[in-house]
PDB file of C-alpha atoms in Angstrom:
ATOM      1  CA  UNK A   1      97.604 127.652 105.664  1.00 83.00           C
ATOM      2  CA  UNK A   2      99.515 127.322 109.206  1.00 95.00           C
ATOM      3  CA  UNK A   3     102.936 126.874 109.391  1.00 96.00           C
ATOM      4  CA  UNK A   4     104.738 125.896 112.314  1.00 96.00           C
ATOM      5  CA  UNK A   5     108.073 124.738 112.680  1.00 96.00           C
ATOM      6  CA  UNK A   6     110.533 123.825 115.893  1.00 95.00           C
ATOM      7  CA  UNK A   7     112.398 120.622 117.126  1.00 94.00           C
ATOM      8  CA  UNK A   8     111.202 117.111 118.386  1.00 94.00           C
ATOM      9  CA  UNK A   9     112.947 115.153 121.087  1.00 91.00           C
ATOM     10  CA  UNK A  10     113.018 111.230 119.925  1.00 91.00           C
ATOM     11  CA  UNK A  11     113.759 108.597 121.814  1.00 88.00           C
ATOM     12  CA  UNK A  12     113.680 104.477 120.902  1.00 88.00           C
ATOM     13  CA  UNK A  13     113.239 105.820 116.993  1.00 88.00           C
ATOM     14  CA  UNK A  14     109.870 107.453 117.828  1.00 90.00           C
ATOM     15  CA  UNK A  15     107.676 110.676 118.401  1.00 93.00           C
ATOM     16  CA  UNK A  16     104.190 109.835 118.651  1.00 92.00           C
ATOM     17  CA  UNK A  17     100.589 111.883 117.389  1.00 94.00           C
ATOM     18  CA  UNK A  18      97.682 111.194 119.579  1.00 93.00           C
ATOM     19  CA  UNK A  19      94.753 112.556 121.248  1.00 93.00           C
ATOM     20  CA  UNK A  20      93.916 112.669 125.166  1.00 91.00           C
ATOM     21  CA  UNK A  21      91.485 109.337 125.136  1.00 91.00           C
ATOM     22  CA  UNK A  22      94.458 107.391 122.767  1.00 89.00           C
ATOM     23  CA  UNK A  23      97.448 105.848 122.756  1.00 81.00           C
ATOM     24  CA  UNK A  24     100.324 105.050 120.341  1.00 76.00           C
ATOM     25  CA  UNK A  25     101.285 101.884 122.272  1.00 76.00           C
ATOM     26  CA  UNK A  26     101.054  98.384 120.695  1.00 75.00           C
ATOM     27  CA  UNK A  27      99.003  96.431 119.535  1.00 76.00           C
ATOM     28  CA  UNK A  28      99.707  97.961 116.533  1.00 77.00           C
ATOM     29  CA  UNK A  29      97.379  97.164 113.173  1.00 73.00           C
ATOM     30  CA  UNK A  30      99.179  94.977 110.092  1.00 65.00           C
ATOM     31  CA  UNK A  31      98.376  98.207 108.007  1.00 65.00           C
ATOM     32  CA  UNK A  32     101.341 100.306 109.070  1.00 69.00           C
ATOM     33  CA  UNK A  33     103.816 102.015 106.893  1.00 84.00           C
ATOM     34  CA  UNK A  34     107.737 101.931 107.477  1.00 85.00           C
ATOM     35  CA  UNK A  35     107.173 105.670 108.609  1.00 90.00           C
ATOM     36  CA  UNK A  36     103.989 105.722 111.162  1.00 90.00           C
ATOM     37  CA  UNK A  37     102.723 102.385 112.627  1.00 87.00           C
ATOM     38  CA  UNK A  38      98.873 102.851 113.878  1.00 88.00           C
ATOM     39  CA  UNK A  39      97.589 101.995 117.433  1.00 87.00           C
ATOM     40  CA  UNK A  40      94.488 100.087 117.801  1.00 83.00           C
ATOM     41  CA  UNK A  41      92.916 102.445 119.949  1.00 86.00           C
ATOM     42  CA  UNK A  42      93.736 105.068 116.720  1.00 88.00           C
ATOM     43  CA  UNK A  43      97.435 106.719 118.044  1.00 91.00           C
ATOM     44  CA  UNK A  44     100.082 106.897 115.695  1.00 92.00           C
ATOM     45  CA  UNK A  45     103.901 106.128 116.550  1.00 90.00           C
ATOM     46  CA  UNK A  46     105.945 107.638 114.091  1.00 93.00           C
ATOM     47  CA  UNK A  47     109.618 105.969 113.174  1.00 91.00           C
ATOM     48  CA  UNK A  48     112.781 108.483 112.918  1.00 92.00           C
ATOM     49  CA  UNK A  49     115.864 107.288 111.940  1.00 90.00           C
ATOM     50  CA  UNK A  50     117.408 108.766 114.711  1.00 88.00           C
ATOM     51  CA  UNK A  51     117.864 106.861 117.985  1.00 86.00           C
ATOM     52  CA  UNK A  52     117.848 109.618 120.341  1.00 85.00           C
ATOM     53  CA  UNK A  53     117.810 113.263 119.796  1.00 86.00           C
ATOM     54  CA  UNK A  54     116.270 116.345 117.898  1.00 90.00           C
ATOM     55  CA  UNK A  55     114.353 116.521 114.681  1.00 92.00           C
ATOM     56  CA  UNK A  56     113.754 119.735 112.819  1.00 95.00           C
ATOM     57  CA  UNK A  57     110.384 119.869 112.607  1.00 96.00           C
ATOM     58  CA  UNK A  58     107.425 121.784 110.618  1.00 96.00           C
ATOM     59  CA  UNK A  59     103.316 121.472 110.194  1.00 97.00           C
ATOM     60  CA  UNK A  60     101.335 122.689 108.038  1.00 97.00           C
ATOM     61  CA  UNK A  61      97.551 123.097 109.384  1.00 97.00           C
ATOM     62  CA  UNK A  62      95.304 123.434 106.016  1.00 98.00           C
ATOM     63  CA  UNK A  63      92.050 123.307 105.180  1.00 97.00           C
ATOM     64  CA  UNK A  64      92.563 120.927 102.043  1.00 97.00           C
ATOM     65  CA  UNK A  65      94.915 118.744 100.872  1.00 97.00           C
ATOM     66  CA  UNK A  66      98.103 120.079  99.561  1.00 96.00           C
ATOM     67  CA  UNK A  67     100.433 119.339  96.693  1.00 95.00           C
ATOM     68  CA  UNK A  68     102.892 116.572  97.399  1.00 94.00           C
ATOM     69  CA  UNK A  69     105.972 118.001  97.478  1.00 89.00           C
ATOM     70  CA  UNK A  70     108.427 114.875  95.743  1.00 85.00           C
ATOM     71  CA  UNK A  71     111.505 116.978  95.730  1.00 85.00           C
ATOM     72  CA  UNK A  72     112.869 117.481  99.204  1.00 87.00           C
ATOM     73  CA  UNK A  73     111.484 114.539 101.007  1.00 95.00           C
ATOM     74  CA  UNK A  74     113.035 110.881 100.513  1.00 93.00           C
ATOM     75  CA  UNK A  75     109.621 109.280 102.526  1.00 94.00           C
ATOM     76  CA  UNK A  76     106.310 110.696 101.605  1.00 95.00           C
ATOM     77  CA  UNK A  77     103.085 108.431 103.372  1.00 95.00           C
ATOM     78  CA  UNK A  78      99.295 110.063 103.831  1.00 95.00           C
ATOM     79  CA  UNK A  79      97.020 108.153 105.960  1.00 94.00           C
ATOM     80  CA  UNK A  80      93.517 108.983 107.733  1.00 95.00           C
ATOM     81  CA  UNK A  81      93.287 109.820 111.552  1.00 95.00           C
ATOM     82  CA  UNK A  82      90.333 110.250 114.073  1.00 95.00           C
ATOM     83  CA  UNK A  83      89.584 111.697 117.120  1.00 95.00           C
ATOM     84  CA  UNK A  84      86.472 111.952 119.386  1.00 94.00           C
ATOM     85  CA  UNK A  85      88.290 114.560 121.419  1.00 95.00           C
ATOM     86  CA  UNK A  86      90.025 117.117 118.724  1.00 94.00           C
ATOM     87  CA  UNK A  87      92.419 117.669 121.119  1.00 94.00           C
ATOM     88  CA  UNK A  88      95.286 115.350 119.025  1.00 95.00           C
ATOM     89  CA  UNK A  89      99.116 116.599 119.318  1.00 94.00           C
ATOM     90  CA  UNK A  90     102.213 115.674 118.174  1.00 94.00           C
ATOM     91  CA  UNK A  91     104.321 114.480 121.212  1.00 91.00           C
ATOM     92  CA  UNK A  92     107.859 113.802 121.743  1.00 90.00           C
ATOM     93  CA  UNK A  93     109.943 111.395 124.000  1.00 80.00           C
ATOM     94  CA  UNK A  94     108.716 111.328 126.982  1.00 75.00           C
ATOM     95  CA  UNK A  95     104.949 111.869 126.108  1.00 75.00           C
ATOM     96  CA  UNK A  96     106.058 115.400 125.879  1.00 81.00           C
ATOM     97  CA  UNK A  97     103.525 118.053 124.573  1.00 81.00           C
ATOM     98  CA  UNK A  98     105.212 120.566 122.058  1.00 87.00           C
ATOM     99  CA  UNK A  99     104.631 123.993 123.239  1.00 87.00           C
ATOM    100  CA  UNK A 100     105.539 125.700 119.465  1.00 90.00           C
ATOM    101  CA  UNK A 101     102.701 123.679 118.119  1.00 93.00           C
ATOM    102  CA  UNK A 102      98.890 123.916 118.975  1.00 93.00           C
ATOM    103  CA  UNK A 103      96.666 121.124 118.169  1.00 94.00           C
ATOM    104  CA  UNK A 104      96.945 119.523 114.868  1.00 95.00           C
ATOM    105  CA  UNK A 105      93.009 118.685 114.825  1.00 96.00           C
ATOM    106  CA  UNK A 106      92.787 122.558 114.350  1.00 96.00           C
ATOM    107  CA  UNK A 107      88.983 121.651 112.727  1.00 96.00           C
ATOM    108  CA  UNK A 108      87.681 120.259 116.366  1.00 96.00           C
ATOM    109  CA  UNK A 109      86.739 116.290 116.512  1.00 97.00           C
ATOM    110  CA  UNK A 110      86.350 114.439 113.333  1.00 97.00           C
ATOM    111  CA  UNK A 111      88.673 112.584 110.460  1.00 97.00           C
ATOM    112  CA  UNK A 112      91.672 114.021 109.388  1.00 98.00           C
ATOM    113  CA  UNK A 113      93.863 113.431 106.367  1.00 98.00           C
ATOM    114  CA  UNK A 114      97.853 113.887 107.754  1.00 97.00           C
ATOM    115  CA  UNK A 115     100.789 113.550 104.903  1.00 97.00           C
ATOM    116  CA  UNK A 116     104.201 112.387 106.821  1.00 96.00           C
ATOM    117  CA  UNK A 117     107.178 113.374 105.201  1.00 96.00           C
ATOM    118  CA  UNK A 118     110.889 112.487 106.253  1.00 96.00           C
ATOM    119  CA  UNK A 119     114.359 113.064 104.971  1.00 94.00           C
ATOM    120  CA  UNK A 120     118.012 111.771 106.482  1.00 93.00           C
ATOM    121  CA  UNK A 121     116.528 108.937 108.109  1.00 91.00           C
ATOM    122  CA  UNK A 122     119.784 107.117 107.214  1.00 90.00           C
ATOM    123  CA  UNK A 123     121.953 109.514 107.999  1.00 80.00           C
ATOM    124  CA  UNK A 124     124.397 108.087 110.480  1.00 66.00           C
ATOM    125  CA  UNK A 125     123.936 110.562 113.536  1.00 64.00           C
ATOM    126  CA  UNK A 126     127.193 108.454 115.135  1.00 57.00           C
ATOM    127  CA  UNK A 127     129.160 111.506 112.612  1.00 64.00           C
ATOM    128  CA  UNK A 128     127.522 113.620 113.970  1.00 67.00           C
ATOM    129  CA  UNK A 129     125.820 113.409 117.133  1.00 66.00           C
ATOM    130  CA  UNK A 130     124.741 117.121 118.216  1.00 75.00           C
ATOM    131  CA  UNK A 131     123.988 117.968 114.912  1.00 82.00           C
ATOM    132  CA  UNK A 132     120.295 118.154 113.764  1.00 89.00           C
ATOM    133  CA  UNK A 133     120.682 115.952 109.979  1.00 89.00           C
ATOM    134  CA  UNK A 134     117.196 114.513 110.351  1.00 92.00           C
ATOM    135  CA  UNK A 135     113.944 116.406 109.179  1.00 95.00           C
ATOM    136  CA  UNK A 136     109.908 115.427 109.318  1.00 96.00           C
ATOM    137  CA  UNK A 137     107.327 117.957 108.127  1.00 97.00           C
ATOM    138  CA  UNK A 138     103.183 117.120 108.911  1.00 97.00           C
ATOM    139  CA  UNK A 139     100.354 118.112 106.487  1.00 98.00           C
ATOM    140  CA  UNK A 140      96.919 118.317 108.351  1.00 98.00           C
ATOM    141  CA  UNK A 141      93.891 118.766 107.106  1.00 98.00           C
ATOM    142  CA  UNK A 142      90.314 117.991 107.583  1.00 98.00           C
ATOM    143  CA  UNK A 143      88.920 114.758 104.946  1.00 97.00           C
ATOM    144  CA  UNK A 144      86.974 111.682 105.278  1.00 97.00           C
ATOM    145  CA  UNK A 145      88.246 107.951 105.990  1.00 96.00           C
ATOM    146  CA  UNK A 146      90.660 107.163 103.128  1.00 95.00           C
ATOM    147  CA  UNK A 147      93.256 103.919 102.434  1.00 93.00           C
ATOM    148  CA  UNK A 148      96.633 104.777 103.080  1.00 92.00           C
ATOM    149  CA  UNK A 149      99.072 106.335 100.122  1.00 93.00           C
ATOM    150  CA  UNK A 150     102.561 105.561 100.147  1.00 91.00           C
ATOM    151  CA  UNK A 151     103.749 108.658  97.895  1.00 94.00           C
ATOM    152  CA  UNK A 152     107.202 107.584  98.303  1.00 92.00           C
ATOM    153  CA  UNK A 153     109.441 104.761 100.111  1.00 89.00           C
ATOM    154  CA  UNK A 154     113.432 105.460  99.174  1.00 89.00           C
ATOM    155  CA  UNK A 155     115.004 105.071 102.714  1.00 90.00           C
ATOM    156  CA  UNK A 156     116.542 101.331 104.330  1.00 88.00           C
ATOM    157  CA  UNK A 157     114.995 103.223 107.327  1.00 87.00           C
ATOM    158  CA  UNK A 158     111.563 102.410 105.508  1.00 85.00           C
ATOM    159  CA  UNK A 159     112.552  99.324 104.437  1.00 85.00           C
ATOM    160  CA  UNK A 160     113.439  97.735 108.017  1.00 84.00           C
ATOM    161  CA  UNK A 161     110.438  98.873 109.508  1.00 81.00           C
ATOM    162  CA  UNK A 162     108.109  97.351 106.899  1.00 79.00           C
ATOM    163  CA  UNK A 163     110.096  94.106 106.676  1.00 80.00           C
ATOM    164  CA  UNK A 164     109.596  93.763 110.194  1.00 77.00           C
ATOM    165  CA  UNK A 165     105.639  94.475 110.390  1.00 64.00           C
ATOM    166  CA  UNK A 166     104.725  90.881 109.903  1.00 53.00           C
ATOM    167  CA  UNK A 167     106.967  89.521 112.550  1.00 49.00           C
ATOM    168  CA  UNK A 168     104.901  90.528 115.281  1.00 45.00           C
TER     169      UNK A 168
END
């Protein structure tokens, strides 16, 4: 296993993981979660509580899929990402490349499994607004196609975002 760990600018509520031949723009498919809403073309947008800001962030890179760790993370959701290119990142507001981070599709082109975690989502930042409250860690690993797993939804973040799905 990989760690890394740094910050992520958000902006609008989002960061986004994509490769160079994607986007994470809408449309976006009915099958999203209240934590990462999927691109047709394959992108992923994923939701922070925060408006606008930093995230502490971490990734693990692994080789299999890990544990699920239920006690630190109020949102848990593992869904199935591809890329053609295997050049995927996670970026930040403004289409920002992290330079802490290499690329996530550390196993080359082909179907990944990724586990999104969150915690503080609710926090209200308005406190506290140069303070880093909100958290997101990435699990990455190589695995075939799978449906998505919602490990754990706990957070009104969560809940807004999946009450709204249907609306558009």
């Amino acid at each position: 296993m990989t760690r890394y760990d740094g910050k992520i600018h958000v902006c609008e509520h989002q960061y986004y993981l994509r490769d160079s031949v994607q986007t994470a723009l809408p449309p976006y498919r009915l099958d999203d979660t209240g934590l990462a809403r999927f691109a047709e073309d394959g992108g992923i947008q994923v939701i922070s509580g925060a408006n606008t800001g930093s995230l502490a962030m971490s990734v693990d890179l692994v080789e299999a899929a890990p544990p699920v760790p239920f006690d630190d993370w109020d949102e848990i959701v593992e869904v199935s990402y591809a890329t053609t290119t295997g050049d995927a990142q996670l970026l930040g507001w403004p289409d920002a490349p992290q330079r802490w981070l290499p690329a996530i599709s550390h196993a080359g082109p082909g179907t990944y499994r990724l586990r999104f975690h969150a915690r503080n989502r609710d926090d209200p930042r308005n406190a506290r607004p140069f303070e880093i409250v909100e958290a997101h860690h990435l699990a990455v690993w190589p695995g075939p196609a799978a449906p998505t797993v919602g490990y754990r939804y706990t957070d009104a973040t969560d809940r807004y975002w999946r009450s709204i799905r249907d609306t558009r």
